[in-house]
Amino acid sequence: MSAEYQVSGNIAVITMNNPPVNGLGHSTRSAIVESMQLALNDDAVKAIVITGAGKAFSGGADIKEFNSPKAFAEPSLHTVINVLENASKPVIAAIHSVCMGGGLELALGCHYRVATAGAQIALPEVKLGILPGAGGTQRLPRVLGLEMALNMIVSGTPVASEKLAGTALFNELIDGDLMQGAIAFANKIADARPLPRVRDIKIDYPNHEAFLQFSRNTVRAMSGPFPAPLKCVEAVAAAVTKKFDDGLKIERDLFLELVQSTESKALRHAFFGERAASKLPDVPEDTPTRPIKAVAVIGGGTMGGGIAMNFANAGIPVQILEMKQEALDKGLAIIRKNYENTFKKGKLTQEKFDQRVGLITGTLSYEAIADADIVIEAVFEEMGVKEQVFKKLDEVMKPGAILASNTSTLDVDVIAGFTKRPEDVVGTHFFSPANVMKLLEIVRGKKTAKDVLATVLALSKKIKKTGVVSGVCDGFIGNRMIEQYSRQAGFLLEEGCTPEQVDKAVEKLGFAMGPFRMGDLAGNDIGWYIRKRRYIDKPHVTYSKTADLLCELGRFGQKTGAGWYDYKPGDRKPYPSQLVNDMIIQHSADLGIDRRKISDQEITERLIYALVNEGAHILEEGIATRASDIDMVYLTGYGFPLHRGGPMFYADTVGLTNVILAMNKYAKGRHGDAWKPAPFMVKLAAEGKGFN
Ligand code: 3HC
Ligand code: NAI
């Protein structure tokens, strides 16, 4: 049973009990209907209270059941709501904590609703690419009015229950014990007839057509590739313009259309992917974590400063250690400036500004940081410097302190080997700007202790990052894959593309930025530095020389005022560069390549399938735990379009057989060796499976 039934005096209490958030899956729905029959058949029962056990009233329909027969199996949520709404005895929803989606729709089907203050009330379906499908778009406008309901449905944003007091959504806000209050309320109205139904309320909005048209225009302009927000407006419009049951039918049809859409599947994939990423098969969920009350960061440069800000934003004190006072002062001044900018934009109160700036202090002394619970090293990317730092940390840090490195390319196991406590060493690979980017790759060394991983995963949530665990390899998950993408981008230039053509093709697919604009933003010298090392370490790996030629001209990107594109002073807009395009054409000629016209389809396939194939190798080698982890890395750290769900999800939507067929075609071209499909992908395709 996913609901409990109890009678207390004349009042029956139905408590939904489907942890963690009382999702309205098939078993919960069945249990509610069965409990309702008991209550209706019992003459002693005068009124029925429905509530949720644990940490939610209800988080809504069980998303895990979507696209499975259980989602629509009877009793459907519509049936449950009909049973409540048409009951001959009053039904009261007793709402607390979380009342979202189908949970709110269920409450709206009750005759009365009481709630505690602080409950989060939302119809968040739009964030999953769908719309409320059990009457929410028809009933919410009837209790909150057209404008407020439309805003809540189109944005999906939760509103605190006390902010909705005084609307027809709540009959009472309960101070003190919810169940006592709800039962007292139930006794008070037990004999009231007729029973009020939300569906019978009239929506009064003068000139609603003008408002709806304005909403359509605004929402269309803001919803990008996602169809759901505009459909939300259509469903709400039906609440005003149609009879209740006709409106319900329109809502239902739109819901069914959206639930099948790739955009919604991608959003649901990201929802579960984010949560799955915090779980490791061999690290039990109840693994005790180490307390983190004080943080130290070694190196207050580009990354160190941003890393420190994350902790201050979460209320945790941070010390930054530098070697020289000058560098320390510079680092602290940049942090202060960042906070000042946020303050000036009105995004930070004076109190928060003071608090955050006050939480970050500087030091030149290792002894001063010895008591920190975690120390994150962000010094120069040279093994010799890392060795010095980690040997020193091993000497001074208290036992049990976590020793983390922000290295982006070095071997975390080698770094751990500089200490006598490799089990305490872990990689924490932040992305630049570290105070903004959501991704945190957590690099698991061979000896990293399980409680260290559990602690860093929990910490990533605390600082509002998406933590994804990667094994040790060159580039970890994200950069190892992007290297294959960049290689293809370079080859495309030699074969016939311009940087602008490649960028535009990828941006049309939904990427925030194509590879060449990205290079200009991040600095083309970084890749040049890495390639020079690779030419020695891995001479068999081929690259296009165009990027090296560009760097030899000193065109490192925006920071030098010129890169793949030209830039005007004070303007970040890229302008196609004749000089660069001539250089590329000359290079093709030097290589004896007949430049050809290359389609956008070829461009995007080559770039994305290069990511996918490397992702498949990464899965095969166990560097990533699951395909959705790779997708989370790309969605949160590399600007992969959310509505396409990440590279591995995207490959699944294309079909792995199709991906392999395309790869086989490209294998016949130049650098064909890059297109050998990963055996793991070939196996999945042969079994008719996908990555996810
Ligand atoms: N169905 C199934 N599982 C759900 C769920 C849901 N609606 N909502 C949350 N969960 C699960 C999560 O997957 C997670 O599971 P895990 O522990 O196995 O990883 C667990 O509940 C806890 O979730 P969070 O980590 O997000 O916990 P929080 O306490 O931070 O947040 C929450 C709780 C506010 C409910 C948040 O989970 C949330 O926003 N959930 C989505 C709510 C939603 O979108 N509801 C609408 C569903 S669609 C619908 O109702 C259709 C209807 O209109 C017909
Ligand atoms: P940076 O050059 O901006 O900053 C390094 C800072 O460390 C300087 O302020 C320097 O004075 C200080 N420092 C050097 N040696 C030190 C020592 N022995 N003790 C104390 N302080 C010392 O470098 P950046 O970009 O911040 O990179 C730091 C680390 O983060 C590197 O390992 C890098 O690979 C990694 N990283 C960089 C990213 C980026 O986009 N810049 C992204 C992800 C990781």
Short mmCIF file of N, CA and C and ligand atoms in Angstrom, two decimals, residues 18-25 55-56 58-66 72 77-78 81 97-105 120 122-128 130-136 156 158 251-252 255 259 268 271-272 274-276 278-279 285 461, ligand 1:
data_model
loop_
_atom_site.label_atom_id
_atom_site.label_comp_id
_atom_site.label_asym_id
_atom_site.label_seq_id
_atom_site.Cartn_x
_atom_site.Cartn_y
_atom_site.Cartn_z
N ASN A 18 4.59 7.23 -0.20
CA ASN A 18 5.40 6.67 -1.29
C ASN A 18 6.71 7.47 -1.33
N PRO A 19 7.66 7.10 -0.43
CA PRO A 19 8.89 7.89 -0.36
C PRO A 19 9.62 7.89 -1.71
N PRO A 20 10.44 8.89 -2.01
CA PRO A 20 10.80 9.99 -1.12
C PRO A 20 9.82 11.16 -1.11
N VAL A 21 8.98 11.33 -2.17
CA VAL A 21 8.18 12.57 -2.20
C VAL A 21 6.70 12.28 -2.48
N ASN A 22 6.25 11.04 -2.17
CA ASN A 22 4.84 10.67 -2.41
C ASN A 22 4.43 10.93 -3.86
N GLY A 23 5.28 10.47 -4.77
CA GLY A 23 4.94 10.52 -6.19
C GLY A 23 3.66 9.73 -6.41
N LEU A 24 2.81 10.25 -7.32
CA LEU A 24 1.50 9.64 -7.50
C LEU A 24 1.58 8.52 -8.53
N GLY A 25 2.38 7.54 -8.21
CA GLY A 25 2.50 6.37 -9.07
C GLY A 25 1.26 5.50 -8.96
N LYS A 55 8.56 13.95 3.85
CA LYS A 55 9.01 15.30 3.54
C LYS A 55 8.21 16.02 2.45
N ALA A 56 7.03 15.48 2.11
CA ALA A 56 6.23 16.15 1.08
C ALA A 56 4.75 15.82 1.24
N SER A 58 2.94 16.03 -1.73
CA SER A 58 3.23 15.19 -2.90
C SER A 58 4.03 15.98 -3.92
N GLY A 59 5.05 15.34 -4.47
CA GLY A 59 5.89 15.97 -5.52
C GLY A 59 5.28 15.81 -6.90
N GLY A 60 4.06 15.21 -6.97
CA GLY A 60 3.39 15.11 -8.27
C GLY A 60 3.40 13.71 -8.85
N ALA A 61 3.03 13.63 -10.12
CA ALA A 61 3.01 12.33 -10.79
C ALA A 61 4.39 11.69 -10.67
N ASP A 62 4.43 10.36 -10.66
CA ASP A 62 5.71 9.68 -10.54
C ASP A 62 6.41 9.73 -11.90
N ILE A 63 7.44 10.57 -11.97
CA ILE A 63 8.09 10.78 -13.28
C ILE A 63 8.75 9.50 -13.77
N LYS A 64 9.12 8.63 -12.83
CA LYS A 64 9.80 7.40 -13.26
C LYS A 64 8.86 6.50 -14.05
N GLU A 65 7.54 6.71 -13.87
CA GLU A 65 6.56 5.86 -14.58
C GLU A 65 6.25 6.37 -15.99
N PHE A 66 6.70 7.61 -16.30
CA PHE A 66 6.35 8.18 -17.61
C PHE A 66 6.83 7.26 -18.73
N PHE A 72 -0.51 5.49 -17.27
CA PHE A 72 -1.91 5.75 -17.63
C PHE A 72 -2.84 4.65 -17.13
N LEU A 77 -4.68 9.55 -12.65
CA LEU A 77 -4.78 10.69 -11.74
C LEU A 77 -6.11 11.41 -11.95
N HIS A 78 -6.59 11.41 -13.20
CA HIS A 78 -7.90 12.01 -13.47
C HIS A 78 -8.99 11.28 -12.69
N ILE A 81 -8.84 12.14 -9.04
CA ILE A 81 -9.36 13.49 -8.77
C ILE A 81 -10.89 13.51 -8.90
N SER A 97 5.14 21.19 3.30
CA SER A 97 6.46 20.99 2.66
C SER A 97 6.47 21.21 1.14
N VAL A 98 6.04 20.18 0.41
CA VAL A 98 6.09 20.26 -1.05
C VAL A 98 4.73 19.84 -1.61
N CYS A 99 4.14 20.70 -2.42
CA CYS A 99 2.87 20.34 -3.07
C CYS A 99 3.01 20.77 -4.52
N MET A 100 3.38 19.81 -5.35
CA MET A 100 3.76 20.18 -6.71
C MET A 100 3.07 19.31 -7.76
N GLY A 101 2.95 19.87 -8.94
CA GLY A 101 2.48 19.10 -10.09
C GLY A 101 1.19 18.38 -9.79
N GLY A 102 1.16 17.09 -10.08
CA GLY A 102 -0.03 16.28 -9.82
C GLY A 102 -0.47 16.36 -8.36
N GLY A 103 0.45 16.62 -7.45
CA GLY A 103 0.10 16.76 -6.04
C GLY A 103 -0.80 17.97 -5.84
N LEU A 104 -0.47 19.07 -6.50
CA LEU A 104 -1.30 20.27 -6.40
C LEU A 104 -2.62 20.05 -7.15
N GLU A 105 -2.54 19.33 -8.26
CA GLU A 105 -3.77 19.06 -9.02
C GLU A 105 -4.73 18.22 -8.19
N GLN A 120 6.04 24.63 -0.37
CA GLN A 120 6.33 25.08 -1.74
C GLN A 120 5.22 24.63 -2.65
N ALA A 122 3.67 24.55 -6.43
CA ALA A 122 4.09 24.77 -7.82
C ALA A 122 3.41 23.80 -8.78
N LEU A 123 3.31 24.28 -10.01
CA LEU A 123 3.02 23.37 -11.12
C LEU A 123 4.29 23.40 -11.98
N PRO A 124 5.30 22.57 -11.64
CA PRO A 124 6.61 22.69 -12.29
C PRO A 124 6.74 21.86 -13.57
N GLU A 125 5.62 21.34 -14.07
CA GLU A 125 5.70 20.42 -15.22
C GLU A 125 6.49 20.99 -16.38
N VAL A 126 6.35 22.31 -16.62
CA VAL A 126 7.01 22.94 -17.77
C VAL A 126 8.53 22.70 -17.73
N LYS A 127 9.07 22.56 -16.52
CA LYS A 127 10.51 22.33 -16.41
C LYS A 127 10.89 20.93 -16.88
N LEU A 128 9.89 20.07 -16.98
CA LEU A 128 10.13 18.73 -17.52
C LEU A 128 9.63 18.65 -18.96
N ILE A 130 6.69 19.40 -20.13
CA ILE A 130 5.28 19.03 -20.31
C ILE A 130 4.42 20.14 -19.71
N LEU A 131 3.13 19.85 -19.56
CA LEU A 131 2.27 20.80 -18.85
C LEU A 131 1.44 20.01 -17.85
N PRO A 132 0.84 20.71 -16.89
CA PRO A 132 0.03 19.99 -15.91
C PRO A 132 -1.06 19.22 -16.65
N GLY A 133 -1.13 17.93 -16.42
CA GLY A 133 -2.02 17.10 -17.25
C GLY A 133 -3.20 16.55 -16.50
N ALA A 134 -3.42 16.98 -15.27
CA ALA A 134 -4.55 16.45 -14.51
C ALA A 134 -5.41 17.60 -13.99
N GLY A 135 -5.64 18.56 -14.88
CA GLY A 135 -6.59 19.63 -14.56
C GLY A 135 -5.96 20.89 -14.00
N GLY A 136 -4.65 20.88 -13.79
CA GLY A 136 -3.98 22.04 -13.18
C GLY A 136 -4.17 23.32 -13.98
N GLY A 156 6.79 27.56 -13.83
CA GLY A 156 7.02 26.38 -12.99
C GLY A 156 7.62 26.72 -11.64
N PRO A 158 8.16 27.63 -7.81
CA PRO A 158 7.38 27.44 -6.58
C PRO A 158 7.09 28.77 -5.88
N GLU A 251 -6.30 20.27 -22.53
CA GLU A 251 -5.11 20.08 -21.69
C GLU A 251 -4.54 18.67 -21.87
N ARG A 252 -5.43 17.70 -21.87
CA ARG A 252 -5.02 16.30 -21.97
C ARG A 252 -4.29 16.05 -23.31
N PHE A 255 -0.95 17.61 -23.29
CA PHE A 255 -0.06 16.86 -22.40
C PHE A 255 0.49 15.62 -23.12
N VAL A 259 4.44 14.92 -23.78
CA VAL A 259 5.14 13.87 -23.03
C VAL A 259 5.95 12.96 -23.97
N ARG A 268 13.65 15.40 -18.81
CA ARG A 268 13.49 14.38 -17.76
C ARG A 268 14.80 13.62 -17.56
N PHE A 271 16.90 15.76 -15.45
CA PHE A 271 16.42 15.76 -14.06
C PHE A 271 16.96 14.54 -13.32
N PHE A 272 16.78 13.37 -13.91
CA PHE A 272 17.25 12.16 -13.23
C PHE A 272 18.78 12.05 -13.31
N GLU A 274 20.98 14.40 -13.15
CA GLU A 274 21.56 15.24 -12.10
C GLU A 274 21.55 14.49 -10.76
N ARG A 275 20.43 13.82 -10.48
CA ARG A 275 20.33 13.11 -9.21
C ARG A 275 21.15 11.82 -9.22
N ALA A 276 21.20 11.14 -10.36
CA ALA A 276 21.96 9.89 -10.44
C ALA A 276 23.45 10.16 -10.27
N SER A 278 25.02 11.88 -8.33
CA SER A 278 25.53 11.94 -6.95
C SER A 278 25.60 10.56 -6.31
N LYS A 279 25.34 9.52 -7.11
CA LYS A 279 25.35 8.16 -6.54
C LYS A 279 26.43 7.33 -7.22
N GLU A 285 24.79 4.94 0.09
CA GLU A 285 24.24 6.28 0.33
C GLU A 285 24.39 6.73 1.77
N LYS A 461 26.85 19.69 -3.85
CA LYS A 461 25.45 20.14 -3.76
C LYS A 461 25.36 21.41 -2.93
N1 3HC B 1 8.39 11.46 -9.31
C1 3HC B 1 9.29 10.53 -8.97
N2 3HC B 1 10.39 10.76 -8.24
C2 3HC B 1 10.57 12.02 -7.84
C3 3HC B 1 9.68 13.05 -8.14
C4 3HC B 1 8.53 12.73 -8.90
N3 3HC B 1 7.60 13.64 -9.23
N4 3HC B 1 10.15 14.19 -7.61
C5 3HC B 1 11.29 13.87 -6.98
N5 3HC B 1 11.55 12.57 -7.12
C6 3HC B 1 12.67 11.82 -6.55
C7 3HC B 1 14.00 12.22 -7.11
O1 3HC B 1 14.27 11.53 -8.30
C8 3HC B 1 14.94 11.83 -5.99
O2 3HC B 1 15.08 10.42 -6.07
P1 3HC B 1 16.44 9.71 -5.61
O3 3HC B 1 16.59 10.00 -4.16
O4 3HC B 1 16.20 8.29 -5.95
O5 3HC B 1 17.50 10.36 -6.45
C9 3HC B 1 14.12 12.11 -4.75
O6 3HC B 1 12.76 12.18 -5.18
C10 3HC B 1 14.47 13.37 -4.03
O7 3HC B 1 14.50 14.42 -4.98
P2 3HC B 1 15.44 15.67 -4.80
O8 3HC B 1 16.84 15.21 -4.66
O9 3HC B 1 15.12 16.61 -5.91
O10 3HC B 1 14.94 16.22 -3.40
P3 3HC B 1 14.62 17.67 -2.92
O11 3HC B 1 14.11 17.54 -1.55
O12 3HC B 1 15.76 18.56 -3.21
O13 3HC B 1 13.41 18.19 -3.87
C11 3HC B 1 11.31 18.15 -5.00
C12 3HC B 1 12.15 17.61 -3.83
C13 3HC B 1 11.06 19.67 -4.79
C14 3HC B 1 9.99 17.42 -5.02
C15 3HC B 1 12.10 17.98 -6.32
O14 3HC B 1 12.49 16.63 -6.39
C16 3HC B 1 11.31 18.29 -7.55
O15 3HC B 1 11.25 19.43 -7.96
N6 3HC B 1 10.73 17.25 -8.16
C17 3HC B 1 10.03 17.39 -9.40
C18 3HC B 1 8.62 17.81 -9.14
C19 3HC B 1 7.84 17.81 -10.41
O16 3HC B 1 8.32 18.18 -11.46
N7 3HC B 1 6.56 17.43 -10.33
C20 3HC B 1 5.72 17.34 -11.45
C21 3HC B 1 5.72 15.95 -11.94
S1 3HC B 1 4.88 15.76 -13.46
C22 3HC B 1 3.25 15.75 -13.03
O17 3HC B 1 2.90 15.87 -11.90
C23 3HC B 1 2.33 15.49 -14.17
C24 3HC B 1 0.91 15.80 -13.81
O18 3HC B 1 0.62 17.11 -14.15
C25 3HC B 1 -0.01 14.88 -14.55
#
